[in-house]
Every structure is written in structure tokens, then in C-alpha cells.
Amino acid sequence: MASEGKGREQPVTEQANPLSSSIDIMSPLEMVSTLQACDAEIFDGWQDFPGMFDERIQKNLDRLVDIANPSESTVIFSGCGTSGRLGFITARTFNSWLREQGVKECYHSIMAGGDKALFTSQEAVEDDPVLGARLLQEAAEGKSHVLFFGITCGLSAPFVAGQLDLCLQHLDRFTPVLVGFNPAHMARNMPIANWNKTFLQVIKDLEAAEAKGQGFLLNPVVGPEQITGSSRMKSGTATKLLLESVLLPAHGKSFHQVSLSLREGGHLYYYSAGSGSLGIMGLIDASECPPTYGASLDDVRGFLEGGFSTLGNSDGDLSHLGPHFQISTDDFTKHMVASLSAKDLVIFLCKEQVCDVDQRIMGSGCRIACVVVSTSQTPSPPGDQDKFHVVVQLDLSSVSQCPVISGTGLWKWAALLYSELAVKWTLNAVSTGAHILKGKVFNNTMIDLKPSNVKLFHRAVGIIQRYSNLPVEQCRDYLLRALYSTDTLTEDIQNSPLAQHIKIGASKLRVVPTALLAALLKRPIAEAEKILQQQPITRQAVLASLNQQ
Ligand code: F1P
């Protein structure tokens, strides 16, 4: 069976970043500066690869600013996981801008897995190119011209491949733009189930369209992630920056304006007190923790003042789908406050000054922190900071002096986008640090991922291979043994389709650490499971196992 990257260079988005190789044993302060140093590569570039400021990328951005005319074309963003969520928030923000101008909304977003996937991962859908194309066709119905942004950080999601392919067959109606962070030749070249092309083949067609000015590839290389493969971090940030680099000037032109809690078994909650889209950044950050760190849906959660009406999603109120879809701050007060304990951390997200805190939250004994974003040049009174254990001030007031955005009207929107970015960086650091402290990361690789779609299944095999140095077939066998909790891989298991393994991978805990430990020790799966039960911190368990050999 083919494996991710077998016989080929590892895509940059899947490589380990040398700057963070010891992040698992750093102090929290060192972690934060390491996250920052890696983030700097978004702007400084990575090795000799073309980065953000590469001539081709800049030229494509300029061309797109010309093409993106909010009063004439329809703009559709689509992606899976974080990529889809960032498309959603971008569409949401720029539609509010249009509404405020009295102009018809022109932005739409498609998310693999629908609105549910905005805050719970639905990875299996990411592998379906036919569904992707169908949803794009539906969203584009009746539109004469669609500027389509397909976002897939790894240049790998079949869902997006299907959509790009649809656009490429109808270049009279669609202008496809692919946003991702690998050089084109590193795009995934593996067969896609029920389809006749690989992602790499789609990119070749897109490059041909780009040569004629009919399609665009926005793929600056921003270097490997702080936590290997955690594309919500640098790639997510770079996605946000690229989309905004097109839309902010396009709008300007049109309108002439310019973890400790987790480690102790507690929970992390983001509580947005009237901070609008900043609270959505909290929902986005929380929703990435289950797929990235194998966290439970309860470990990290986001709550938004106004719930679904603030979110403004197309399917409306989804709270009937279950407790994890109850996302308003009222839901938090109604359902969560009673169970808060001293192990939990609630982070309030506020604008301009710290907010009031409900007495019941104060009285629960949980830890409370506040992230305050201020963009105003006339500072607000600080508010009562004493009730918080920590207050993080993000002062963005100086951004208004940036000459590019000093025009009237534009500043307000630029300030909002900068605020979202600042909150993204802050929350990414908080949730990443919390999971490192919980022992989910080995060197700088998250080894406790759930193999719940094709990409993640192959990433899991790759992790076992990297640390065990065993042939890929054996690593796959170890993964299957851990998935099915057996040392006997029956013909039934061996012949089951990948989709079956993925289904089990979506719900089973600690599959990869178990498989890795069994592979390193050449011991039965049951023994590896037992060791990990006694020592859940993966690094310690792996090191102890290696020392005992
Ligand atoms: C999409 C994605 C990621 C998520 C996980 C599974 O990846 O959903 O957002 O963190 O890695 O895949 P991509 O298509 O943007 O590469």
C-alpha cells in the first residue's frame, strides 16, 4: 500500500521544525518564544523556497485584488477543518462590511461537513471530491462569475480537489484560486477513492490555467509547523493573511476607503463577552483540539455571546444537535457553571476593557483569565482586573498609524482583522501549551492524533515509522493492531477497506502512542496499553520504554 510521501520528499507542511524540536521539555515562557520564532518564518520564509514575498505570489495577489470586485462577483471560500473555518470567518466579516455599506453580500463559504464542522471536526467528509464539487455547484447556481478560493494547507484535501477540478472545467464561469503552503510538486499524488485524478494532477491543470491568467496558485512556503503537521497554526495564520491581503485592498478600492487545567483533568473554556468574531476565534481554536490532540469534545470549548445569531452561520441554530452544539454564553451559564471546579480555566475574551464576571462563575473556584484586545487610541478605563488570575492585554492601537490603512473607514475593519489575528495567536499558544504540558507531544510531533481520515491515517503510519525506523508495512500493521486491540491481524482486518479503519480511528483513544510503544518494544498491544495507562505522559512513557530496553 502506498504511504504518505513514500519515495518522495516529505511535504513542508508535514516536516518537523528544528526550532521547536525540544518544545516538549520547555518552560511555558520558552514555549511562547519558540512559537513566536516559528511564526516569524511566515514572513521571513523557509530555506530557499518561495515565501510570502516571492514575486509570483505577490503578482498573483495583485491580480486577485483586481479580480475580486465585491459589487460584481461572487466569492466562495471552501476548505476542510481550520481551512474551512477561516473561510467562514472571512466571508462573515467581509459580508458585514458590505451590509454596512448597503451593498448586497457576495461572500459564501463551504465547509466540509457543513456547519457542524465549524466547531466539531468531520474529517471523513474531507476525502470526498464528488461531494465537494456538488456543494460548490449548488452554491454557485445562478451566479455568472465565481471567484473560488479552495483552501487546503497541505495541498491534499480531496474535497477541495473536486471543487478545483469543477472550476477548471468551467473557466468561463469560475476563477479558481488554490491556497496552500507546499511547493506545487509536493502536492499529494495518491489515488483518491472514487475519483480519477490525484491532487497533483489537479494542480498541474491549475498551473496551466495560471499561465493563461485564468487560475491562481497562492502557495507561499511558510515552513513546518511548531507542532508537526498542526496546520491550524502557521498555515492557518498564513491563510487568514492571504485572504485578507486580497479582500482588504479590494474593498478599499471598491468603496474608496480605505495548560495546566487540561493536565490536571480540568477543562479550558473560552468565554466571549461581547467580542463578536473574537469569540469565533475561540470556537475555531477549541474545535481543532480533538483532531489535533485527540482531545475530548469537552476538554476545550468556546462560548459566544449571542450564540448562533452572532455566529451568523447558514443553517441557523444547531443547538438541538447536542450539548457540543450549545455555544452561547447563556448555555455556559445554564449548563456548565454548576460543574466548574478549581481545575478548570475560563478565559474571557473582551474588547477594550475587562468584562464583568457572573457571580456564579466567580464562586465556582475555577481559574479565570482575561484577554483584552484594545484598538482604540483613547484607552478605556481598565475595569476591575483584580477578579482575574491573569489579564493579557493585546494593544493594537498603533496599527492605525500604518500608512497603508490610514484612510477613513478602512481602519475600523483592519483593526478587527488584526484583533482576530492577535486572538488567534494568543489562543493557539494557550491550547498548544496546554496539550504539550499534558504530554501529547513528543519532540515537536503530536503523536496522539486520531487516524480518522486518509491523511491522518497515513500521518499516523509516518509517525510510527519516524520513531521506530521499521518498514512502512510493519508500521501500518502496528497501527492496525492498536486500532483493533489485537496482535493477530486476521484476513478480515487486513482486507477491510481503509474507510473501516478510519471509522474505528475516529473514536478510539491513544491509538498511535500504543502502536508506537508496541513497535519500539516489540511487545504485545495489551502491554503497551497497560504502560500508557500507568504513564499517560507520552514522552515519559516512550523514554522509559527506550531506557528499559
Ligand atoms: C484540513 C484539516 C486540518 C486539521 C487536520 C485534518 O487540512 O481538517 O485543518 O487540522 O489536520 O485536516 P488541509 O486540507 O488544510 O491541509
Coordinates of C-alpha atoms and ligand atoms in Angstrom, one line a residue:
M1 CA 0.0 0.0 0.0
A2 CA 1.3 3.5 -0.9
S3 CA 2.1 5.7 2.1
E4 CA 2.2 9.4 2.5
G5 CA 5.4 10.7 0.8
K6 CA 6.8 7.2 0.2
G7 CA 9.8 7.6 -2.2
R8 CA 9.1 11.4 -2.3
E9 CA 10.2 14.4 -0.4
Q10 CA 8.1 15.0 2.8
P11 CA 5.8 18.0 2.1
V12 CA 7.0 21.0 4.1
T13 CA 3.7 21.2 6.0
E14 CA 4.3 17.6 7.3
Q15 CA 8.0 18.2 8.2
A16 CA 9.3 18.7 11.8
N17 CA 10.5 22.3 12.6
P18 CA 14.1 22.2 14.0
L19 CA 13.3 25.4 16.1
S20 CA 10.7 23.6 18.2
S21 CA 12.3 20.1 18.4
S22 CA 12.5 20.4 22.2
I23 CA 9.2 22.2 22.8
D24 CA 8.0 19.3 24.9
I25 CA 10.5 20.0 27.6
M26 CA 10.5 23.8 27.6
S27 CA 9.2 26.1 30.2
P28 CA 5.9 27.9 29.3
L29 CA 7.9 31.1 28.6
E30 CA 10.3 29.3 26.3
M31 CA 7.4 27.7 24.6
V32 CA 5.8 31.0 23.8
S33 CA 9.1 32.4 22.3
T34 CA 9.6 29.3 20.3
L35 CA 6.0 29.6 18.9
Q36 CA 6.9 33.2 18.0
A37 CA 10.2 32.3 16.4
C38 CA 8.4 29.7 14.2
D39 CA 5.7 32.2 13.4
A40 CA 8.3 34.6 12.2
E41 CA 9.1 32.2 9.3
I42 CA 5.6 33.1 7.9
F43 CA 7.2 36.4 7.0
D44 CA 10.9 35.6 6.8
G45 CA 10.5 32.5 4.7
W46 CA 11.7 28.9 4.9
Q47 CA 15.0 27.8 3.4
D48 CA 15.2 28.7 -0.3
F49 CA 11.5 28.1 -1.0
P50 CA 9.4 30.9 -2.4
G51 CA 7.7 32.6 0.6
M52 CA 5.0 35.3 1.1
F53 CA 7.1 38.0 -0.6
D54 CA 8.0 35.9 -3.6
E55 CA 7.4 37.7 -6.9
R56 CA 4.9 35.2 -8.2
I57 CA 2.9 35.2 -5.0
Q58 CA 2.8 39.0 -4.9
K59 CA 1.9 39.2 -8.6
N60 CA -1.0 36.8 -8.0
L61 CA -2.2 38.7 -5.0
D62 CA -2.2 41.9 -7.1
R63 CA -4.1 40.2 -9.9
L64 CA -6.6 38.9 -7.4
V65 CA -7.2 42.3 -5.9
D66 CA -8.2 43.5 -9.4
I67 CA -10.5 40.5 -10.0
A68 CA -12.2 40.5 -6.6
N69 CA -14.9 43.1 -7.1
P70 CA -17.4 42.8 -4.2
S71 CA -20.0 44.7 -6.1
E72 CA -19.8 42.4 -9.2
S73 CA -18.6 38.9 -8.5
T74 CA -19.5 36.2 -6.1
V75 CA -16.6 35.0 -3.9
I76 CA -16.8 31.4 -2.4
F77 CA -14.3 30.1 0.1
S78 CA -14.1 26.4 0.8
G79 CA -11.9 24.1 2.9
C80 CA -11.8 21.4 5.5
G81 CA -11.2 21.8 9.2
T82 CA -9.4 25.0 10.0
S83 CA -9.2 26.0 6.4
G84 CA -13.0 25.9 6.1
R85 CA -13.4 27.7 9.3
L86 CA -11.1 30.5 8.3
G87 CA -13.1 30.8 5.0
F88 CA -16.2 31.1 7.1
I89 CA -15.0 33.9 9.3
T90 CA -13.5 35.8 6.4
A91 CA -16.9 35.6 4.5
R92 CA -18.7 36.6 7.6
T93 CA -16.5 39.7 8.3
F94 CA -16.5 41.0 4.7
N95 CA -20.2 40.4 4.4
S96 CA -20.8 42.6 7.4
W97 CA -18.7 45.2 5.8
L98 CA -20.8 45.1 2.6
R99 CA -24.0 45.2 4.7
E100 CA -22.8 48.3 6.4
Q101 CA -22.2 49.9 3.0
G102 CA -25.7 48.9 1.9
V103 CA -24.2 46.6 -0.7
K104 CA -25.5 43.1 -1.4
E105 CA -23.5 40.4 0.3
C106 CA -21.2 38.5 -2.1
Y107 CA -19.2 36.1 0.1
H108 CA -20.1 32.5 0.7
S109 CA -18.3 29.7 2.5
I110 CA -18.5 26.0 2.1
M111 CA -17.2 23.8 4.9
A112 CA -16.6 20.0 4.5
G113 CA -19.1 18.5 6.9
G114 CA -21.4 21.6 6.9
D115 CA -22.0 24.0 9.8
K116 CA -21.5 21.2 12.3
A117 CA -17.8 21.1 11.3
L118 CA -17.4 24.7 12.4
F119 CA -16.7 23.5 15.9
T120 CA -16.5 19.7 15.7
S121 CA -14.2 18.0 13.2
Q122 CA -15.9 15.9 10.5
E123 CA -12.8 14.6 8.8
A124 CA -14.2 11.7 6.8
V125 CA -16.0 14.2 4.5
E126 CA -12.7 15.8 3.6
D127 CA -11.9 12.7 1.5
D128 CA -14.9 13.2 -0.8
P129 CA -14.1 15.1 -4.1
V130 CA -17.5 14.4 -5.6
L131 CA -19.4 15.9 -2.6
G132 CA -17.1 18.9 -2.7
A133 CA -17.9 19.6 -6.3
R134 CA -21.6 19.1 -5.8
L135 CA -21.7 21.6 -2.9
L136 CA -19.8 24.1 -5.0
Q137 CA -22.1 23.6 -7.9
E138 CA -25.1 24.3 -5.6
A139 CA -23.5 27.4 -4.0
A140 CA -22.7 28.8 -7.5
E141 CA -26.1 28.2 -9.0
G142 CA -27.4 31.2 -10.9
K143 CA -24.1 33.2 -10.4
S144 CA -22.5 34.5 -13.6
H145 CA -18.9 34.7 -12.2
V146 CA -17.5 33.0 -9.1
L147 CA -14.0 33.7 -7.7
F148 CA -13.4 30.4 -5.8
F149 CA -10.8 30.1 -3.1
G150 CA -10.1 26.4 -2.3
I151 CA -8.0 26.2 0.9
T152 CA -6.0 23.2 1.8
C153 CA -2.8 23.8 3.7
G154 CA -1.2 20.5 2.8
L155 CA -2.3 20.7 -0.9
S156 CA -4.0 17.4 -0.2
A157 CA -7.8 17.6 0.6
P158 CA -9.8 15.6 -2.0
F159 CA -12.9 17.7 -1.1
V160 CA -11.1 20.8 -2.4
A161 CA -9.5 18.9 -5.3
G162 CA -13.0 18.0 -6.6
Q163 CA -14.1 21.7 -6.4
L164 CA -10.9 23.0 -8.2
D165 CA -11.4 20.4 -10.9
L166 CA -15.0 21.6 -11.4
C167 CA -13.8 25.2 -11.7
L168 CA -11.1 24.1 -14.2
Q169 CA -13.7 22.5 -16.4
H170 CA -15.8 25.7 -16.4
L171 CA -13.2 28.5 -16.6
D172 CA -15.8 30.7 -18.3
R173 CA -17.7 30.9 -15.0
F174 CA -15.1 30.2 -12.4
T175 CA -11.8 31.6 -11.5
P176 CA -10.1 29.1 -9.2
V177 CA -7.6 30.0 -6.6
L178 CA -5.8 27.4 -4.6
V179 CA -4.5 28.5 -1.1
G180 CA -1.9 26.1 0.5
F181 CA 1.6 26.0 1.8
N182 CA 3.7 23.5 0.0
P183 CA 5.5 23.9 -3.3
A184 CA 3.3 22.5 -6.1
H185 CA 5.4 19.4 -6.7
M186 CA 4.9 18.3 -3.1
A187 CA 1.1 18.2 -3.6
R188 CA -0.4 14.8 -2.7
N189 CA 0.0 12.3 -5.5
M190 CA -2.0 9.4 -4.2
P191 CA -5.1 7.9 -5.8
I192 CA -8.3 9.4 -4.4
A193 CA -11.1 6.9 -3.7
N194 CA -14.0 7.0 -6.3
W195 CA -12.1 9.5 -8.5
N196 CA -9.8 9.5 -11.4
K197 CA -7.2 12.2 -10.5
T198 CA -4.7 12.9 -7.8
F199 CA -4.3 16.3 -6.2
L200 CA -1.0 16.8 -8.0
Q201 CA -2.8 16.2 -11.4
V202 CA -5.3 18.9 -10.5
I203 CA -2.5 21.3 -9.6
K204 CA -0.9 20.7 -13.0
D205 CA -4.2 21.7 -14.7
L206 CA -4.4 24.8 -12.4
E207 CA -0.8 25.8 -13.3
A208 CA -1.8 25.6 -17.0
A209 CA -4.7 27.9 -16.2
E210 CA -2.5 30.2 -14.2
A211 CA -0.2 30.6 -17.2
K212 CA -3.3 32.0 -19.1
G213 CA -4.3 34.2 -16.2
Q214 CA -7.4 32.0 -15.6
G215 CA -6.5 30.5 -12.3
F216 CA -4.1 31.2 -9.4
L217 CA -1.9 29.2 -7.0
L218 CA -1.2 31.0 -3.7
N219 CA 1.2 28.7 -2.1
P220 CA 4.0 30.5 -0.2
V221 CA 6.1 28.2 1.8
V222 CA 6.0 29.3 5.5
G223 CA 8.0 26.5 7.0
P224 CA 7.0 23.5 9.1
E225 CA 4.5 24.0 12.0
Q226 CA 5.5 24.4 15.6
I227 CA 3.9 21.1 16.3
T228 CA 4.5 18.9 13.3
G229 CA 1.6 18.9 10.9
S230 CA -0.6 21.1 13.1
S231 CA -1.7 23.2 10.2
R232 CA -4.1 25.3 12.2
M233 CA -1.1 27.3 13.4
K234 CA 1.2 28.9 10.9
S235 CA -0.7 27.7 7.9
G236 CA -4.0 28.9 9.4
T237 CA -2.4 32.3 10.1
A238 CA -1.0 32.5 6.6
T239 CA -4.4 31.6 5.2
K240 CA -6.0 34.4 7.1
L241 CA -3.3 36.8 5.9
L242 CA -3.5 35.8 2.3
L243 CA -7.3 36.1 2.1
E244 CA -7.3 39.4 3.8
S245 CA -4.4 40.7 1.6
V246 CA -6.7 40.3 -1.3
L247 CA -10.0 41.4 0.2
L248 CA -8.9 44.4 2.3
P249 CA -7.4 46.3 -0.6
A250 CA -10.2 45.0 -2.9
H251 CA -12.8 46.6 -0.6
G252 CA -10.7 49.7 -0.2
K253 CA -10.6 50.0 -4.0
S254 CA -14.3 49.5 -4.4
F255 CA -15.5 51.9 -1.8
H256 CA -12.7 54.4 -2.0
Q257 CA -12.0 53.9 1.7
V258 CA -9.5 52.7 2.7
S259 CA -2.4 24.2 30.3
L260 CA -2.3 23.3 33.3
S261 CA -6.0 22.9 33.7
L262 CA -6.0 20.2 31.0
R263 CA -3.1 18.3 32.6
E264 CA -5.0 18.1 35.8
G265 CA -8.0 16.7 34.0
G266 CA -9.8 20.0 34.1
H267 CA -11.3 22.0 31.1
L268 CA -10.4 25.1 29.2
Y269 CA -13.3 27.4 28.2
Y270 CA -13.2 30.5 26.0
Y271 CA -16.0 32.8 27.0
S272 CA -16.6 35.7 24.6
A273 CA -18.1 38.7 26.4
G274 CA -19.5 40.8 23.5
S275 CA -16.3 40.3 21.5
G276 CA -18.2 39.1 18.3
S277 CA -15.8 37.5 15.9
L278 CA -13.0 37.3 18.5
G279 CA -15.2 34.8 20.2
I280 CA -15.5 32.8 17.0
M281 CA -11.7 32.6 17.0
G282 CA -12.2 30.8 20.4
L283 CA -14.7 28.4 18.8
I284 CA -12.3 27.7 16.0
D285 CA -9.3 27.1 18.3
A286 CA -11.4 24.8 20.5
S287 CA -12.7 22.8 17.6
E288 CA -9.2 22.0 16.4
C289 CA -8.2 20.3 19.7
P290 CA -9.9 16.9 19.2
P291 CA -8.4 16.2 15.7
T292 CA -5.0 17.8 16.5
Y293 CA -4.5 16.4 20.0
G294 CA -7.0 13.6 20.4
A295 CA -8.7 15.8 23.0
S296 CA -12.3 15.0 24.0
L297 CA -15.0 17.4 22.9
D298 CA -15.3 18.6 26.5
D299 CA -11.6 19.4 27.1
V300 CA -11.6 22.8 25.3
R301 CA -14.8 24.6 24.4
G302 CA -15.8 28.0 23.1
F303 CA -18.9 30.0 24.0
L304 CA -20.1 33.1 22.2
E305 CA -22.3 35.9 23.5
G306 CA -25.5 35.7 21.3
G307 CA -24.7 32.1 20.2
F308 CA -25.8 31.2 16.7
S309 CA -27.2 34.6 15.9
T310 CA -23.8 36.2 16.5
L311 CA -22.1 33.3 14.5
G312 CA -24.4 34.0 11.5
N313 CA -24.0 30.5 10.1
S314 CA -26.3 29.5 7.2
D315 CA -28.0 26.6 9.0
G316 CA -29.1 28.7 11.9
D317 CA -29.5 27.4 15.5
L318 CA -27.9 23.9 15.7
S319 CA -28.1 23.6 19.5
H320 CA -30.6 20.7 19.1
L321 CA -27.8 18.5 17.8
G322 CA -26.5 18.0 21.3
P323 CA -24.5 19.6 24.1
H324 CA -21.4 20.3 22.0
F325 CA -23.5 22.5 19.7
Q326 CA -24.7 24.6 22.6
I327 CA -22.3 27.5 22.1
S328 CA -23.9 30.6 23.6
T329 CA -22.6 32.2 26.9
D330 CA -26.2 31.6 28.2
D331 CA -25.7 27.9 27.6
F332 CA -22.4 28.2 29.5
T333 CA -24.2 29.7 32.5
K334 CA -27.1 27.3 32.2
H335 CA -25.3 24.0 31.7
M336 CA -21.6 24.4 32.6
V337 CA -21.3 26.7 35.6
A338 CA -22.7 24.1 38.0
S339 CA -19.9 21.7 37.2
L340 CA -17.0 24.2 37.2
S341 CA -14.2 23.2 39.6
A342 CA -10.8 24.5 40.7
K343 CA -9.2 22.5 37.9
D344 CA -11.0 24.4 35.1
L345 CA -9.8 27.6 33.4
V346 CA -12.2 30.1 31.9
I347 CA -10.6 32.6 29.5
F348 CA -12.8 35.7 28.9
L349 CA -12.3 37.4 25.5
C350 CA -13.1 41.1 25.7
K351 CA -12.8 44.2 23.7
E352 CA -11.2 47.4 25.1
Q353 CA -11.6 46.6 28.8
V354 CA -12.1 43.6 31.1
C355 CA -15.7 42.5 31.4
D356 CA -17.9 41.7 34.3
V357 CA -17.9 38.1 35.5
D358 CA -21.0 36.3 36.7
Q359 CA -21.0 35.8 40.4
R360 CA -21.7 32.0 39.9
I361 CA -18.5 31.7 37.8
M362 CA -16.5 33.6 40.4
G363 CA -18.0 31.5 43.2
S364 CA -17.1 28.2 41.5
G365 CA -13.5 28.4 42.4
C366 CA -12.3 27.9 38.8
R367 CA -9.3 29.9 37.5
I368 CA -10.3 32.9 35.4
A369 CA -8.2 34.8 32.9
C370 CA -9.0 37.6 30.5
V371 CA -7.7 38.5 27.1
V372 CA -8.5 42.1 26.3
V373 CA -7.9 43.5 22.8
S374 CA -7.8 47.2 22.5
T375 CA -7.6 49.0 19.2
S376 CA -8.8 52.4 20.3
Q377 CA -6.3 55.3 20.6
T378 CA -8.2 56.7 23.6
P379 CA -7.8 54.0 26.2
S380 CA -10.9 52.8 28.1
P381 CA -10.8 52.6 31.9
P382 CA -9.1 49.3 32.8
G383 CA -12.2 47.8 34.6
D384 CA -11.9 45.6 37.6
Q385 CA -8.8 43.5 36.8
D386 CA -8.5 42.1 40.3
K387 CA -11.1 39.4 39.8
F388 CA -8.9 37.7 37.2
H389 CA -5.9 35.5 37.9
V390 CA -4.3 36.7 34.7
V391 CA -5.1 39.6 32.3
V392 CA -3.4 39.6 28.9
Q393 CA -3.6 43.0 27.2
L394 CA -3.3 43.0 23.4
D395 CA -2.8 46.6 22.5
L396 CA -3.2 47.1 18.8
S397 CA -3.8 50.9 18.8
S398 CA -0.5 51.6 17.0
V399 CA -1.7 49.7 13.9
S400 CA -3.8 52.7 12.9
Q401 CA -0.6 54.6 12.1
C402 CA 0.3 52.1 9.4
P403 CA 0.3 54.3 6.2
V404 CA -1.4 51.6 4.1
I405 CA -4.6 51.6 6.2
S406 CA -4.7 55.2 7.4
G407 CA -7.7 56.0 5.1
T408 CA -11.1 56.6 6.6
G409 CA -13.4 53.6 7.1
L410 CA -10.7 51.0 6.3
W411 CA -9.1 51.4 9.7
K412 CA -12.1 50.0 11.5
W413 CA -12.0 46.8 9.5
A414 CA -8.3 46.5 9.5
A415 CA -8.4 46.8 13.3
L416 CA -11.0 44.0 13.5
L417 CA -8.8 41.7 11.3
Y418 CA -5.7 42.5 13.4
S419 CA -7.7 41.8 16.6
E420 CA -8.8 38.4 15.2
L421 CA -5.2 37.6 14.3
A422 CA -3.9 38.6 17.7
V423 CA -6.5 36.5 19.4
K424 CA -5.7 33.6 17.1
W425 CA -2.1 33.7 18.1
T426 CA -2.9 34.0 21.8
L427 CA -5.4 31.1 21.9
N428 CA -3.2 28.9 19.7
A429 CA -0.4 29.4 22.2
V430 CA -2.7 28.7 25.1
S431 CA -4.2 25.5 23.7
T432 CA -0.9 24.3 22.3
G433 CA 1.0 24.9 25.5
A434 CA -1.8 23.1 27.5
H435 CA -1.6 20.0 25.3
I436 CA 2.2 19.9 25.4
L437 CA 2.0 20.1 29.2
K438 CA -0.5 17.3 29.1
G439 CA 2.1 15.2 27.3
K440 CA 0.6 14.9 23.9
V441 CA 3.7 15.9 22.1
F442 CA 6.9 14.0 21.5
N443 CA 9.8 16.3 20.5
N444 CA 7.7 18.6 18.3
T445 CA 5.4 15.9 16.9
M446 CA 1.9 15.4 18.1
I447 CA 1.8 11.6 18.4
D448 CA -1.6 11.1 19.8
L449 CA -3.6 12.0 16.7
K450 CA -6.8 10.2 15.8
P451 CA -6.4 8.4 12.4
S452 CA -9.8 9.5 11.4
N453 CA -9.3 10.2 7.7
V454 CA -7.0 9.1 4.9
K455 CA -4.4 11.9 5.5
L456 CA -4.4 11.3 9.3
F457 CA -4.1 7.6 8.8
H458 CA -1.0 8.0 6.7
R459 CA 0.4 10.6 9.1
A460 CA -0.1 8.1 11.9
V461 CA 1.8 5.4 10.0
G462 CA 4.6 8.0 9.2
I463 CA 4.9 8.9 12.9
I464 CA 5.4 5.3 13.9
Q465 CA 7.9 4.9 11.1
R466 CA 9.9 8.0 12.0
Y467 CA 10.5 6.9 15.6
S468 CA 10.7 3.1 15.1
N469 CA 12.6 3.1 11.8
L470 CA 10.6 -0.1 10.9
P471 CA 9.5 -0.7 7.3
V472 CA 6.2 1.1 6.5
E473 CA 4.2 -2.1 6.1
Q474 CA 5.2 -3.2 9.6
C475 CA 4.2 0.3 11.0
R476 CA 0.9 0.0 9.3
D477 CA 0.4 -3.4 10.9
Y478 CA 1.2 -2.0 14.3
L479 CA -1.3 0.8 13.7
L480 CA -4.0 -1.8 12.8
R481 CA -3.1 -3.9 15.8
A482 CA -3.6 -0.9 18.1
L483 CA -6.8 0.1 16.3
Y484 CA -8.3 -3.4 16.7
S485 CA -6.6 -4.1 20.1
T486 CA -5.2 -7.4 18.9
D487 CA -1.8 -9.0 18.0
T488 CA -3.5 -11.2 15.4
L489 CA -4.3 -9.4 12.2
T490 CA -6.9 -11.7 10.7
E491 CA -7.6 -11.7 7.0
D492 CA -10.8 -9.9 7.8
I493 CA -9.0 -7.0 9.3
Q494 CA -6.2 -7.0 6.6
N495 CA -8.8 -6.9 3.8
S496 CA -11.1 -4.3 5.4
P497 CA -11.2 -1.1 3.4
L498 CA -9.3 1.9 4.7
A499 CA -12.7 3.5 5.4
Q500 CA -13.4 0.9 8.1
H501 CA -10.1 1.5 9.9
I502 CA -10.8 5.2 9.7
K503 CA -14.2 4.7 11.3
I504 CA -12.6 3.0 14.3
G505 CA -9.8 5.5 14.4
A506 CA -12.3 8.3 14.9
S507 CA -13.4 7.0 18.2
K508 CA -10.5 5.0 19.7
L509 CA -8.2 6.7 22.2
R510 CA -4.4 6.7 22.3
V511 CA -4.1 4.5 19.1
V512 CA -0.8 6.0 17.8
P513 CA 1.1 6.1 21.2
T514 CA 0.0 2.5 21.8
A515 CA 1.1 1.4 18.3
L516 CA 4.4 3.3 18.6
L517 CA 5.2 1.8 22.1
A518 CA 4.4 -1.7 20.9
A519 CA 6.6 -1.2 17.8
L520 CA 9.5 0.2 19.9
L521 CA 9.4 -2.5 22.5
K522 CA 8.2 -5.3 20.1
R523 CA 5.7 -6.2 22.8
P524 CA 2.0 -7.1 22.7
I525 CA -0.6 -4.4 22.2
A526 CA -2.2 -5.2 25.6
E527 CA 1.2 -4.5 27.3
A528 CA 1.6 -1.2 25.5
E529 CA -1.9 -0.2 26.5
K530 CA -1.1 -1.0 30.2
I531 CA 2.1 1.0 30.2
L532 CA 0.3 4.0 28.9
Q533 CA -2.4 3.7 31.4
Q534 CA 0.2 3.9 34.2
Q535 CA 2.2 6.7 32.5
P536 CA -0.1 8.8 30.3
I537 CA 2.5 11.4 29.5
T538 CA 3.6 10.0 26.2
R539 CA 7.2 11.3 26.2
Q540 CA 7.9 9.8 29.6
A541 CA 6.3 6.5 28.6
V542 CA 8.3 6.3 25.4
L543 CA 11.6 7.4 27.1
A544 CA 11.0 4.9 30.0
S545 CA 10.4 2.2 27.4
L546 CA 13.5 3.0 25.5
N547 CA 15.6 3.1 28.7
Q548 CA 14.4 -0.3 29.8
Q549 CA 15.3 -2.0 26.5
Ligands
F1P1 C1 -7.6 20.2 6.8 C2 -7.7 19.6 8.2 C3 -6.9 20.4 9.2 C4 -6.9 19.7 10.6 C5 -6.4 18.2 10.4 C6 -7.2 17.5 9.3 O1 -6.2 20.2 6.3 O2 -9.0 19.5 8.5 O3 -7.5 21.7 9.4 O4 -6.1 20.4 11.4 O5 -5.0 18.2 10.0 O6 -7.1 18.3 8.1 P1 -5.8 20.9 5.0 O7 -6.7 20.4 3.9 O8 -6.0 22.4 5.2 O9 -4.4 20.6 4.7

